[in-house]
Structures are given as structure tokens and as C-alpha cells.
Coordinates of C-alpha atoms in Angstrom, one line a residue:
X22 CA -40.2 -11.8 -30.1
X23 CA -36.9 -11.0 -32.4
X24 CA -37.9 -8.3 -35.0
X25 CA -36.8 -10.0 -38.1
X26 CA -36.2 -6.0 -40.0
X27 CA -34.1 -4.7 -36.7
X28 CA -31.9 -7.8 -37.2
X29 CA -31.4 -7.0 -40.9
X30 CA -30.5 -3.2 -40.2
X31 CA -28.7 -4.4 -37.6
X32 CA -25.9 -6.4 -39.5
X33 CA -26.5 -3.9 -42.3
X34 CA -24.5 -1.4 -39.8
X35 CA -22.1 -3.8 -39.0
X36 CA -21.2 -4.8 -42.0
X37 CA -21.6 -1.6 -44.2
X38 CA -17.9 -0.1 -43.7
X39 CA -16.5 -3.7 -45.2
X40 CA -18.0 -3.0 -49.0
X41 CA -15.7 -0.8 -51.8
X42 CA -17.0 2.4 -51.0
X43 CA -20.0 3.9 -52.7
X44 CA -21.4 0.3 -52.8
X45 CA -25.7 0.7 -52.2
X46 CA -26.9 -1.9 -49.4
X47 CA -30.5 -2.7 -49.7
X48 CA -32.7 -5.1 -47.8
X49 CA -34.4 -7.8 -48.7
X50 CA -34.5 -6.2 -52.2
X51 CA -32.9 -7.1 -55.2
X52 CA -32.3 -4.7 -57.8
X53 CA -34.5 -5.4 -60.8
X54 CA -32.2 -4.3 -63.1
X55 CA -28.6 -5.6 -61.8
X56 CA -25.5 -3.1 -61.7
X57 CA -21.8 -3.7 -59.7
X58 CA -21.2 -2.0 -56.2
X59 CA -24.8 -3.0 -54.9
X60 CA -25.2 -5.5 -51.8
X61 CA -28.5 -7.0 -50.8
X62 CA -28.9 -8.3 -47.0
X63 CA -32.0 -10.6 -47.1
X64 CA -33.6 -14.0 -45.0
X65 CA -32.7 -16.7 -46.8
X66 CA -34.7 -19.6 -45.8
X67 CA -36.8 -20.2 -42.5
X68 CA -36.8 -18.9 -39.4
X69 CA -37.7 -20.7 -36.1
X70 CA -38.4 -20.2 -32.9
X71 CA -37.4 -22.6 -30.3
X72 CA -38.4 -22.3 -26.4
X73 CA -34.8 -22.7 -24.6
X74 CA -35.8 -21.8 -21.3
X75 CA -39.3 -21.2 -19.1
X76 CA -38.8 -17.6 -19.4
X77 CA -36.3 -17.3 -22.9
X78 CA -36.7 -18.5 -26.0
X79 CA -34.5 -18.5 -29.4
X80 CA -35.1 -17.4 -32.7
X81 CA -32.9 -18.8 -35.4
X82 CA -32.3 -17.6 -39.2
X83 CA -30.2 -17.8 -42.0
X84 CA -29.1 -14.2 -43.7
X85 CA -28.0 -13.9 -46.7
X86 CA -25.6 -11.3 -48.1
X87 CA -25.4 -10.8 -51.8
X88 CA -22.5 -8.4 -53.1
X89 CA -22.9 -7.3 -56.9
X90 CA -19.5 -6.7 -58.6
X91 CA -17.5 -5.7 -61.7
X92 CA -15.6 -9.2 -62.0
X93 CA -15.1 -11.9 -59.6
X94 CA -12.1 -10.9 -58.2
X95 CA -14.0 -7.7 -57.4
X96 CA -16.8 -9.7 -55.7
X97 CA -14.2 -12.3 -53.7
X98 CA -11.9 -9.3 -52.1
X99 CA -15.5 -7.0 -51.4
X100 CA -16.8 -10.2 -50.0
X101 CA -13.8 -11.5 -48.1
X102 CA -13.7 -8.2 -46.0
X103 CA -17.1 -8.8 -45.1
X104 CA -16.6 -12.4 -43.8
X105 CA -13.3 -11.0 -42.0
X106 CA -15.2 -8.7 -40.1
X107 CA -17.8 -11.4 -38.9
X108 CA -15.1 -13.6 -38.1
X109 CA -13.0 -11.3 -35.8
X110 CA -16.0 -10.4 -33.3
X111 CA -18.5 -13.1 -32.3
X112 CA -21.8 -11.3 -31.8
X113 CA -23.6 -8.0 -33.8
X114 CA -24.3 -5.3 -31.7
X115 CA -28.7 -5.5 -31.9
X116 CA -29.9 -1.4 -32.6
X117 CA -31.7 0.0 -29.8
X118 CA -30.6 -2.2 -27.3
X119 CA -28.0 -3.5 -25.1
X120 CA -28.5 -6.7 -26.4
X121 CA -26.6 -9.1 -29.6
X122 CA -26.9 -10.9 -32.2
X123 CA -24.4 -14.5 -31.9
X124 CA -23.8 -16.0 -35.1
X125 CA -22.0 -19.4 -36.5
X126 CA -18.8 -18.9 -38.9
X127 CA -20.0 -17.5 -41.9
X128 CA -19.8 -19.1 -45.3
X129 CA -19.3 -17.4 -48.5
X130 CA -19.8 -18.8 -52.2
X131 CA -17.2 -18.4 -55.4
X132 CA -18.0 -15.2 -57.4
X133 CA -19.8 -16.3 -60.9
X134 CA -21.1 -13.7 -63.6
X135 CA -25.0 -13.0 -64.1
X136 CA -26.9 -12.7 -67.2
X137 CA -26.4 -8.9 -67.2
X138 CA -22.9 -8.5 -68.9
X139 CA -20.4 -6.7 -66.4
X140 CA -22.1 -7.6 -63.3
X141 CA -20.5 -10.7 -61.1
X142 CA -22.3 -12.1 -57.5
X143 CA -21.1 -13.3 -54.4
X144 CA -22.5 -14.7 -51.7
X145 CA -22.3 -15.1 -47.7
X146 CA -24.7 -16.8 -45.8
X147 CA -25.0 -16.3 -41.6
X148 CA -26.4 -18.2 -39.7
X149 CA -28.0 -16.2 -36.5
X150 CA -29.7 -16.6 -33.3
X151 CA -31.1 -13.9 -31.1
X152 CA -32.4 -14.9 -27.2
X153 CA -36.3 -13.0 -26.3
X154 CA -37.6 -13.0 -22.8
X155 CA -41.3 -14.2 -22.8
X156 CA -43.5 -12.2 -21.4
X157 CA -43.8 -12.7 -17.6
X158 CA -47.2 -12.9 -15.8
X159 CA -47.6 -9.2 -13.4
X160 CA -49.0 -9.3 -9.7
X161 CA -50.0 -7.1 -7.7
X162 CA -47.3 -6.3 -5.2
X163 CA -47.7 -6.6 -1.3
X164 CA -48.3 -2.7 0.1
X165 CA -48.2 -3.9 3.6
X166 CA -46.2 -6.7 5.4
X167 CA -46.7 -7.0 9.1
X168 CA -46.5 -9.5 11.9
X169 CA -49.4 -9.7 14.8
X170 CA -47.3 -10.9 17.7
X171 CA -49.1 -11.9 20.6
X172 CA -48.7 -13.7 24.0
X173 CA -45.1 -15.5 23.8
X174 CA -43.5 -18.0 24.7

């Protein structure tokens, strides 16, 4: 089955390059105390698996990625690079394997401030899907294969 923290450091890599730099990318936590150039990558919502195949089946979530700014302008252009990098590849490389993560076009919100003065948020959600081959039953494989041919025809 998908592993649900290797997906999250997966797009974390992916995306990291794309914030102001300097900007702290955590996951799945939110700062208690909220301060500009931090980005949180987190599942937002469920996560389902769905058999596709007899020997495949699909796990889909939502991700959410939060980017704290200074103003909203701040917040759209750090954001905007983030959803321009999505959009011009079509899958996220998965670490430690040959395999990706395919994703839908990504949506982002409007920037609005928070109740700490200075700090503005943005949004992006993703929706992903990642493709697991079940586990196949093992036999015991054939040592010897021969043929008793007797008589004729």
C-alpha cells in the first residue's frame, strides 16, 4: 500500500525550490505560533483506496499546501510558482523508487490575512493518485520438467 509520509516528502522535494528562499516547509504541522516564509504540506481530507485491477489497486488523496506570507501579493506570486511547477510536468517523481505520483490540475485559493498581524495564507490543493501492486500469492517453482517418451507411433 501507498505510504501516505513518502508521498508528502515526496512532493515536498518537488515543490521545495518554487517557495521565496529561506521559506521552512513542514509536514502535516502547522506552526503554533504563525510567522511569513513558512509552508505546510499536509492530507487534507480522506484517502481511499480503490481496487483497479486483480493485481493493482489505487490510492487517492487530496494534499494540501499552505504558504504563510508577508502580504497577499507575497503569498499569490510564492504560491503561483508552486502551481506552475505542478502544471508543467504531469506526475512527482515517488522517493526511493522508479515509480510516480499522477495528479489532477491543481487549484489554489486567494491569499487572505490571519489573526496574527503581518502574516497572509494561501492555499493549493492536489489531488493525487498513486497505483500499488497487491501482493501476489508464491509457488513453489518446478526443479525438473521432463518427458517419458515411450513406444511411438
Amino acid at each position: 500500500m501507498a505510504n501516505i509520509k513518502n508521498e508528502l516528502e515526496s512532493v515536498k522535494a518537488f515543490v521545495a525550490d518554487s517557495f521565496p528562499v529561506g521559506t521552512k516547509i513542514n509536514l502535516e504541522n502547522t506552526p503554533a505560533e504563525l510567522v511569513s516564509k513558512v509552508a505546510v504540506i499536509s492530507l487534507a481530507g480522506e484517502r481511499t483506496v480503490t481496487p483497479e485491477t486483480a493485481a493493482h489497486d489505487r490510492t487517492d488523496s487530496t494534499i494540501q499546501i499552505t504558504y504563510y506570507g508577508t502580504n497577499k501579493l507575497d503569498c499569490l506570486q510564492a504560491m503561483e510558482a508552486v502551481v506552475r511547477k505542478l502544471t508543467n510536468s504531469r506526475a512527482i517523481p515517488l522517493n526511493g523508487s522508479d515509480r510516480y505520483i499522477k495528479f489532477h490540475a491543481p487549484s489554489m485559493t486567494a491569499a487572505y490575512s490571519t489573526q496574527t498581524t503581518g502574516v497572509f495564507v494561501i492555499a493549493c490543493m492536489l489531488r493525487i493518485h498513486t497505483r500499488d501492486a497487491l501482493a501476489q500469492p508464491n509457488y513453489p517453482m518446478m526443479n525438473h520438467i521432463g518427458a517419458n517418451i515411450e513406444g511411438g507411433v
